[in-house]
Short mmCIF file of C-alpha atoms and ligand atoms in Angstrom, two decimals:
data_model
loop_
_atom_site.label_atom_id
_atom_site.label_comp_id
_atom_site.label_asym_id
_atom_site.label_seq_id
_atom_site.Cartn_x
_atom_site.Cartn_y
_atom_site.Cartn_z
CA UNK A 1 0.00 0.00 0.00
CA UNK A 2 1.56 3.17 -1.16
CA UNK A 3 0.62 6.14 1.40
CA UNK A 4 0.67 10.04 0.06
CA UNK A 5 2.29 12.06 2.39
CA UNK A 6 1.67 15.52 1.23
CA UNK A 7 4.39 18.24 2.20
CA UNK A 8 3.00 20.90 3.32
CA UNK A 9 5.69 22.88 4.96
CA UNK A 10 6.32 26.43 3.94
CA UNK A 11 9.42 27.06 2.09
CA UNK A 12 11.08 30.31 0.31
CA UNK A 13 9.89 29.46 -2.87
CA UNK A 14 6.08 29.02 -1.87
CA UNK A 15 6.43 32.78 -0.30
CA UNK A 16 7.88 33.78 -3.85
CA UNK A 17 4.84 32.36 -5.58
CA UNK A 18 2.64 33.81 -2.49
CA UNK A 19 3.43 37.02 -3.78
CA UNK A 20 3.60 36.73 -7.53
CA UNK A 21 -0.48 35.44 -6.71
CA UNK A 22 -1.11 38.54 -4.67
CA UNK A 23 -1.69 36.09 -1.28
CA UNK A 24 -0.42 37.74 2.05
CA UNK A 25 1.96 36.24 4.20
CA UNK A 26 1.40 35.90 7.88
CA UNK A 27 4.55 36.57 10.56
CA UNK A 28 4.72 36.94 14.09
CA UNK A 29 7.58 36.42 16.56
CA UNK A 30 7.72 33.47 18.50
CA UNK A 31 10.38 32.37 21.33
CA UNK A 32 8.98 29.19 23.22
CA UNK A 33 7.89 25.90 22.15
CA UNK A 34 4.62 26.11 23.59
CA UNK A 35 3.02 29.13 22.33
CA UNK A 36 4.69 28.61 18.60
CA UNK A 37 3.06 24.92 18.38
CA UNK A 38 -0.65 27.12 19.05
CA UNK A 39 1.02 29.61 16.03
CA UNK A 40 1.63 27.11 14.07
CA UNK A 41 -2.14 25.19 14.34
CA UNK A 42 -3.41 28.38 13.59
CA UNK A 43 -2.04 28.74 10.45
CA UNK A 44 0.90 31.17 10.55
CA UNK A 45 3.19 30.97 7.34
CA UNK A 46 6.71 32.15 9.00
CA UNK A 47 8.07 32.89 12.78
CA UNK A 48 10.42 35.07 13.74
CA UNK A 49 12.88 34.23 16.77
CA UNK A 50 13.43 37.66 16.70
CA UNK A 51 16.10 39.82 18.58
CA UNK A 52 13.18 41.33 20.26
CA UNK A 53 13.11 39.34 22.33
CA UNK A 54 15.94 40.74 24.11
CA UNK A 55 13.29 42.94 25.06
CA UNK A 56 10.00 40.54 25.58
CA UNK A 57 11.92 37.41 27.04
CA UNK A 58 14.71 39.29 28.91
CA UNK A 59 13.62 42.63 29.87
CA UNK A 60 16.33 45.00 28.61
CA UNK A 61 15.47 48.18 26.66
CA UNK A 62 17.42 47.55 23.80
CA UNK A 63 17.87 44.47 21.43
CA UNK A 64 21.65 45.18 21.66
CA UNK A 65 22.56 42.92 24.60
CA UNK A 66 21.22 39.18 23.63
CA UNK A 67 23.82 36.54 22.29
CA UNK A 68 24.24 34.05 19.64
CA UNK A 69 24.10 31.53 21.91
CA UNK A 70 20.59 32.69 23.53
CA UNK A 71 19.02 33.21 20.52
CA UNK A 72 20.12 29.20 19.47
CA UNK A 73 18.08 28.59 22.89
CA UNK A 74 15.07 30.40 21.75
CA UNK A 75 15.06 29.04 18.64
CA UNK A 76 15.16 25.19 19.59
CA UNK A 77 12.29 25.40 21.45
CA UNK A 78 10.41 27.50 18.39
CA UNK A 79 12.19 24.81 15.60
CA UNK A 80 10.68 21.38 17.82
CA UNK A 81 7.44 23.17 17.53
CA UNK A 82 6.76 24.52 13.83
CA UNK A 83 5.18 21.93 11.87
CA UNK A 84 3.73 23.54 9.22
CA UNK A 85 5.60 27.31 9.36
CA UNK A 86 8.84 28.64 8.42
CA UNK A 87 11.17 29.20 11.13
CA UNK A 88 13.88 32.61 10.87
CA UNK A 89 16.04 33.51 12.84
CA UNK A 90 17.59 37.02 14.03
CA UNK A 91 21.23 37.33 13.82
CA UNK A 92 21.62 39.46 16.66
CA UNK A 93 23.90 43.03 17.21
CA UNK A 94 27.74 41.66 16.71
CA UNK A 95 27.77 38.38 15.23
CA UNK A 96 27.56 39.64 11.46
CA UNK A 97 29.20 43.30 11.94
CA UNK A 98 33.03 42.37 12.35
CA UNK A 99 34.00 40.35 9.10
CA UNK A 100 32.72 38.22 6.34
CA UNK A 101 34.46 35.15 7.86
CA UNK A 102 32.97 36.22 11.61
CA UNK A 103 29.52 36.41 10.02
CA UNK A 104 29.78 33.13 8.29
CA UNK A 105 30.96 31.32 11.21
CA UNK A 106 28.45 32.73 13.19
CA UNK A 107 25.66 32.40 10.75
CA UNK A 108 26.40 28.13 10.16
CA UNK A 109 26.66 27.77 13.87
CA UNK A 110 22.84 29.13 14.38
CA UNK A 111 21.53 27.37 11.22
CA UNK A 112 23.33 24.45 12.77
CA UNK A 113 22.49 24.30 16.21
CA UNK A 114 19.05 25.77 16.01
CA UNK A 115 17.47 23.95 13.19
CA UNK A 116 16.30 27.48 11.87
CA UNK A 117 15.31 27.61 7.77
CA UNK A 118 16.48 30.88 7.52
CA UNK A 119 18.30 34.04 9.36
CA UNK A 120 17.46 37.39 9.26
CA UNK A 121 20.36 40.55 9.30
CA UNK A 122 19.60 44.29 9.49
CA UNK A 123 20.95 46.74 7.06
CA UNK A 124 21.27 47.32 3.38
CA UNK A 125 24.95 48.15 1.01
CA UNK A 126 26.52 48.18 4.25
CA UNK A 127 26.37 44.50 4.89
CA UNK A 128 25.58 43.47 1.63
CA UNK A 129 29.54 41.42 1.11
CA UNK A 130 28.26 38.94 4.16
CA UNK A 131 24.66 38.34 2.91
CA UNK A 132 26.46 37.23 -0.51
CA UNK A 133 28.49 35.12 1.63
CA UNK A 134 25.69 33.51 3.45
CA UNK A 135 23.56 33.16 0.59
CA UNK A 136 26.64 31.19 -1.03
CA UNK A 137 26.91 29.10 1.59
CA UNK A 138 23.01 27.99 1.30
CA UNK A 139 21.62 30.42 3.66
CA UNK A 140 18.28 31.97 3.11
CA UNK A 141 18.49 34.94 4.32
CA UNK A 142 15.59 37.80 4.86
CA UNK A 143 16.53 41.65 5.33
CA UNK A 144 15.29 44.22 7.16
CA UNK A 145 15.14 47.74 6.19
CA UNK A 146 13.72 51.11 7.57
CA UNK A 147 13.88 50.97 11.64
CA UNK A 148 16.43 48.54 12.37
CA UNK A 149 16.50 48.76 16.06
CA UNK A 150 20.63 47.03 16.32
CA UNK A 151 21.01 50.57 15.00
CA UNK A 152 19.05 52.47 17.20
CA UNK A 153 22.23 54.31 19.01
CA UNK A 154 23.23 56.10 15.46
CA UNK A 155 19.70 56.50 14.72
CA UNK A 156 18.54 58.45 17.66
CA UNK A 157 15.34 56.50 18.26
CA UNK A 158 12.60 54.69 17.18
CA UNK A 159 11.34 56.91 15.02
CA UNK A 160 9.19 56.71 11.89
CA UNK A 161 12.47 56.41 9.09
CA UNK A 162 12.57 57.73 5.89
CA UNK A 163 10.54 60.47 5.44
CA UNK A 164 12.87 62.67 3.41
CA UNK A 165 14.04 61.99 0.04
CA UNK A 166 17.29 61.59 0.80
CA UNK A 167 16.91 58.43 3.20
CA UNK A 168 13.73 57.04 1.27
CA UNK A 169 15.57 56.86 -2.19
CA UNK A 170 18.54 55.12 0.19
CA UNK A 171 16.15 52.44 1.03
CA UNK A 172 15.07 51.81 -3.01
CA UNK A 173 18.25 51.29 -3.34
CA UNK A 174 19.06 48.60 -0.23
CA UNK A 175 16.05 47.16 -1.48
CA UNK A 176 17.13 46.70 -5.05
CA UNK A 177 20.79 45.18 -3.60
CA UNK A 178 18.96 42.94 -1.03
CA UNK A 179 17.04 41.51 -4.23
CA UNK A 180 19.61 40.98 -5.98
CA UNK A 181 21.75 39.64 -3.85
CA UNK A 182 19.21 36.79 -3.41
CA UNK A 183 17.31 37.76 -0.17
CA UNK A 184 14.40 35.39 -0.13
CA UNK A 185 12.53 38.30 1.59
CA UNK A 186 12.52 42.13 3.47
CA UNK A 187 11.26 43.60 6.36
CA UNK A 188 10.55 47.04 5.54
CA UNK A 189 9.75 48.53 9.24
CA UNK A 190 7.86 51.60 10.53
CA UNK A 191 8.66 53.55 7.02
CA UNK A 192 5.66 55.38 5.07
CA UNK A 193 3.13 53.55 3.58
CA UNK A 194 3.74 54.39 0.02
CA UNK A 195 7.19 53.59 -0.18
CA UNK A 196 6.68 50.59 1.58
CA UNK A 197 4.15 49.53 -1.71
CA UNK A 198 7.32 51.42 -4.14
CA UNK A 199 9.38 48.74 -2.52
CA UNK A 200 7.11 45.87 -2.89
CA UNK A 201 6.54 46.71 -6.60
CA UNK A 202 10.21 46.92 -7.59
CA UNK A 203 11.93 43.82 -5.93
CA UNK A 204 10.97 40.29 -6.79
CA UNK A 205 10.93 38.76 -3.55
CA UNK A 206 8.36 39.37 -1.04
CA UNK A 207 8.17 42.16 1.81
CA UNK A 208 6.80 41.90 5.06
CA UNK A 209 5.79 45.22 6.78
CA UNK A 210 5.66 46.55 10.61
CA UNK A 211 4.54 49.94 10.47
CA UNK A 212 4.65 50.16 7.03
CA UNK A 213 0.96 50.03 6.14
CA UNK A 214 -1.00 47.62 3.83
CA UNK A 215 0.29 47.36 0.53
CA UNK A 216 3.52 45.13 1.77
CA UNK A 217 3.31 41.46 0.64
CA UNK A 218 2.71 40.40 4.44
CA UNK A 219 3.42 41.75 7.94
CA UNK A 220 4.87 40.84 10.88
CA UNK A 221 3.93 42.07 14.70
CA UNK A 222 6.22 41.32 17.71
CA UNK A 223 3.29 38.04 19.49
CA UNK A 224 3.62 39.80 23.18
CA UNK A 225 2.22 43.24 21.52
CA UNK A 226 -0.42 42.02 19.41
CA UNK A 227 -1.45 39.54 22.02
CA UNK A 228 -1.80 42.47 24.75
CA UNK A 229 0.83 41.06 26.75
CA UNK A 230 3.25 43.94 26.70
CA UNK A 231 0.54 46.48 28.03
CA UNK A 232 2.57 49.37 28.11
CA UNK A 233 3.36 49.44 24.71
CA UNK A 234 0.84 50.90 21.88
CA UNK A 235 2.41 52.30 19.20
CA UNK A 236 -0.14 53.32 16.16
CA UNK A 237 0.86 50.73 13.81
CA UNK A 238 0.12 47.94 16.46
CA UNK A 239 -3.44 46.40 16.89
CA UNK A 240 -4.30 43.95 19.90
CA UNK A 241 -5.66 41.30 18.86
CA UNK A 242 -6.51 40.31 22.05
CA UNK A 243 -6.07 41.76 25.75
CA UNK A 244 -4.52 38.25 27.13
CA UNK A 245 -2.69 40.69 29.70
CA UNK A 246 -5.47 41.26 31.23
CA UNK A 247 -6.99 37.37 31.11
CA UNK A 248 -3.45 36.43 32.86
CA UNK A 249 -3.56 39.01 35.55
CA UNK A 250 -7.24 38.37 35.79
CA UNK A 251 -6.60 34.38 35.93
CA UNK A 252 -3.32 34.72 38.64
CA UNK A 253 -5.66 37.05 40.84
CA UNK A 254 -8.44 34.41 40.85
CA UNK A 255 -5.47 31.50 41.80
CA UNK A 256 -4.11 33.89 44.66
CA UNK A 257 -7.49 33.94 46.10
CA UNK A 258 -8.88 30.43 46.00
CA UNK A 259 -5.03 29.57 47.52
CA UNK A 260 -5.50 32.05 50.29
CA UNK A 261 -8.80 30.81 51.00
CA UNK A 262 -7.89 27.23 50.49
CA UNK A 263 -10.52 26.86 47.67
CA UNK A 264 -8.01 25.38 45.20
CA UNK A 265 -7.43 22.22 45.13
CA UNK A 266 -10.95 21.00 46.46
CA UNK A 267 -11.74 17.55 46.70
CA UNK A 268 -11.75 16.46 43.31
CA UNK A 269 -8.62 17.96 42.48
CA UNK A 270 -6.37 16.04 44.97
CA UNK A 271 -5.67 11.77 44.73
O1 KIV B 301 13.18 41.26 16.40
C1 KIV B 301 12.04 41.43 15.91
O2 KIV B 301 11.01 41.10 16.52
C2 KIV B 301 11.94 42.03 14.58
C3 KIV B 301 10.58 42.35 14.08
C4 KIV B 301 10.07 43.57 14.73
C5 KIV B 301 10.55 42.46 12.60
O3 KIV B 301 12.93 42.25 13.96
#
């Protein structure tokens, strides 16, 4: 008896075709096995272990401070889960930046020891040498354009980028390098709308938008923001799609009380 095992696992080339059809591609960031296998049985197409999670997972400001080998950590946990969904992963602040070789070492280490599909750099001309490297070695790669938050001490902030000619016709160009260069995909983040859809029309591969309104061939939120987790934070390009902050505080509040009152466990909860 022959059986058909049908493979339906996203790859780099179904996101190509995703986009030459004109069907969106859904990312969020993931960092744990348990919440990326829910991700992944809803129907996500790609994950990001991103470097925000510097932020999210270890509570610094910046995404400056987290490691190669904590983002392999993350990742693991992400990589056991996705079934279905493509897994990249951030190259964080100082593993690409010093050389070519540096970056390449680094770069087969995480695909390595993560089980990631892909990794993800910041920057355009700049770093364009090691993304021809890694992409010669076999490395998808996906760039990131606009706000790249590694850069955030020469940039001043976390401003909207790009408004002025100057930097806007800067980030045509990156785009056009990236592209060429074989990027499988770019983030294009927190830049205005209509360059984000000049972009999209003038590079073959695909481009997922944060912040960079709706005319990007997907987007990509950070999961903690759009889930409601991160309450502080509400930026106008994010939407919550849910207020789970306030279902866990809600939920540990109701815990506290039934163990203070010695409600929980009752009867039928203990052997
Ligand atoms: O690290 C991250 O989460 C990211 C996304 C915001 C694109 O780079």
């Amino acid at each position: 008896m022959s059986v058909h095992v049908q493979n339906t696992r996203m790859t780099t080339t179904r996101l190509r075709q995703m986009k030459q059809q004109g069907e969106k591609i859904a990312m969020l960031t993931s960092y744990d096995f348990t919440l990326t296998t829910l991700l992944d049985e809803a129907g996500i197409d790609m994950i990001l272990v991103g470097d925000s999670a510097s932020n999210v997972v270890c509570g610094n400001s910046y995404t400056l401070p987290i490691t190669v080998d904590e983002m392999i950590f993350l990742a693991r946990g992400v990589v056991r889960a996705a079934k279905h969904c493509l897994v990249v992963l951030d190259m964080p602040f100082g593993s690409y930046q010093v050389s070519e070789e540096d970056a390449v070492r680094n770069a087969v280490r995480m695909m390595k020891e993560s089980g990631a599909d892909a990794l993800k750099l910041e920057g355009g001309e700049e770093i364009l040498p090691v993304i021809r490297h890694l992409v010669r070695a076999g490395i998808p790669v996906m760039g990131h354009l606009g706000l790249t938050p590694q850069s955030v001490n020469q940039l001043g902030g976390y401003g909207l980028r790009a408004k002025e000619a100057v930097e806007a016709d800067k980030l045509l160009r990156d785009a056009q390098l990236l592209d060429g260069a074989g990027c499988f995909a770019i983030v294009l983040e927190k830049i205005p709308a209509h360059l984000a859809e000049d972009v999209t029309k003038l590079v073959s591969c695909p481009t997922i938008g944060i912040g960079a309104g709706n005319m990007t061939d997907g987007q990509v939120l950070v999961l903690h923001d759009m889930l409601g987790l991160n309450q502080g934070f509400k930026p106008k390009f994010l939407r919550h799609f849910a207020e789970l902050g306030d279902a866990v505080k809600g939920a540990v509040g109701q815990y506290v009380q039934a163990v203070k009152q010695s409600s929980f466990p009752n009867s039928s909860e203990a052997y």
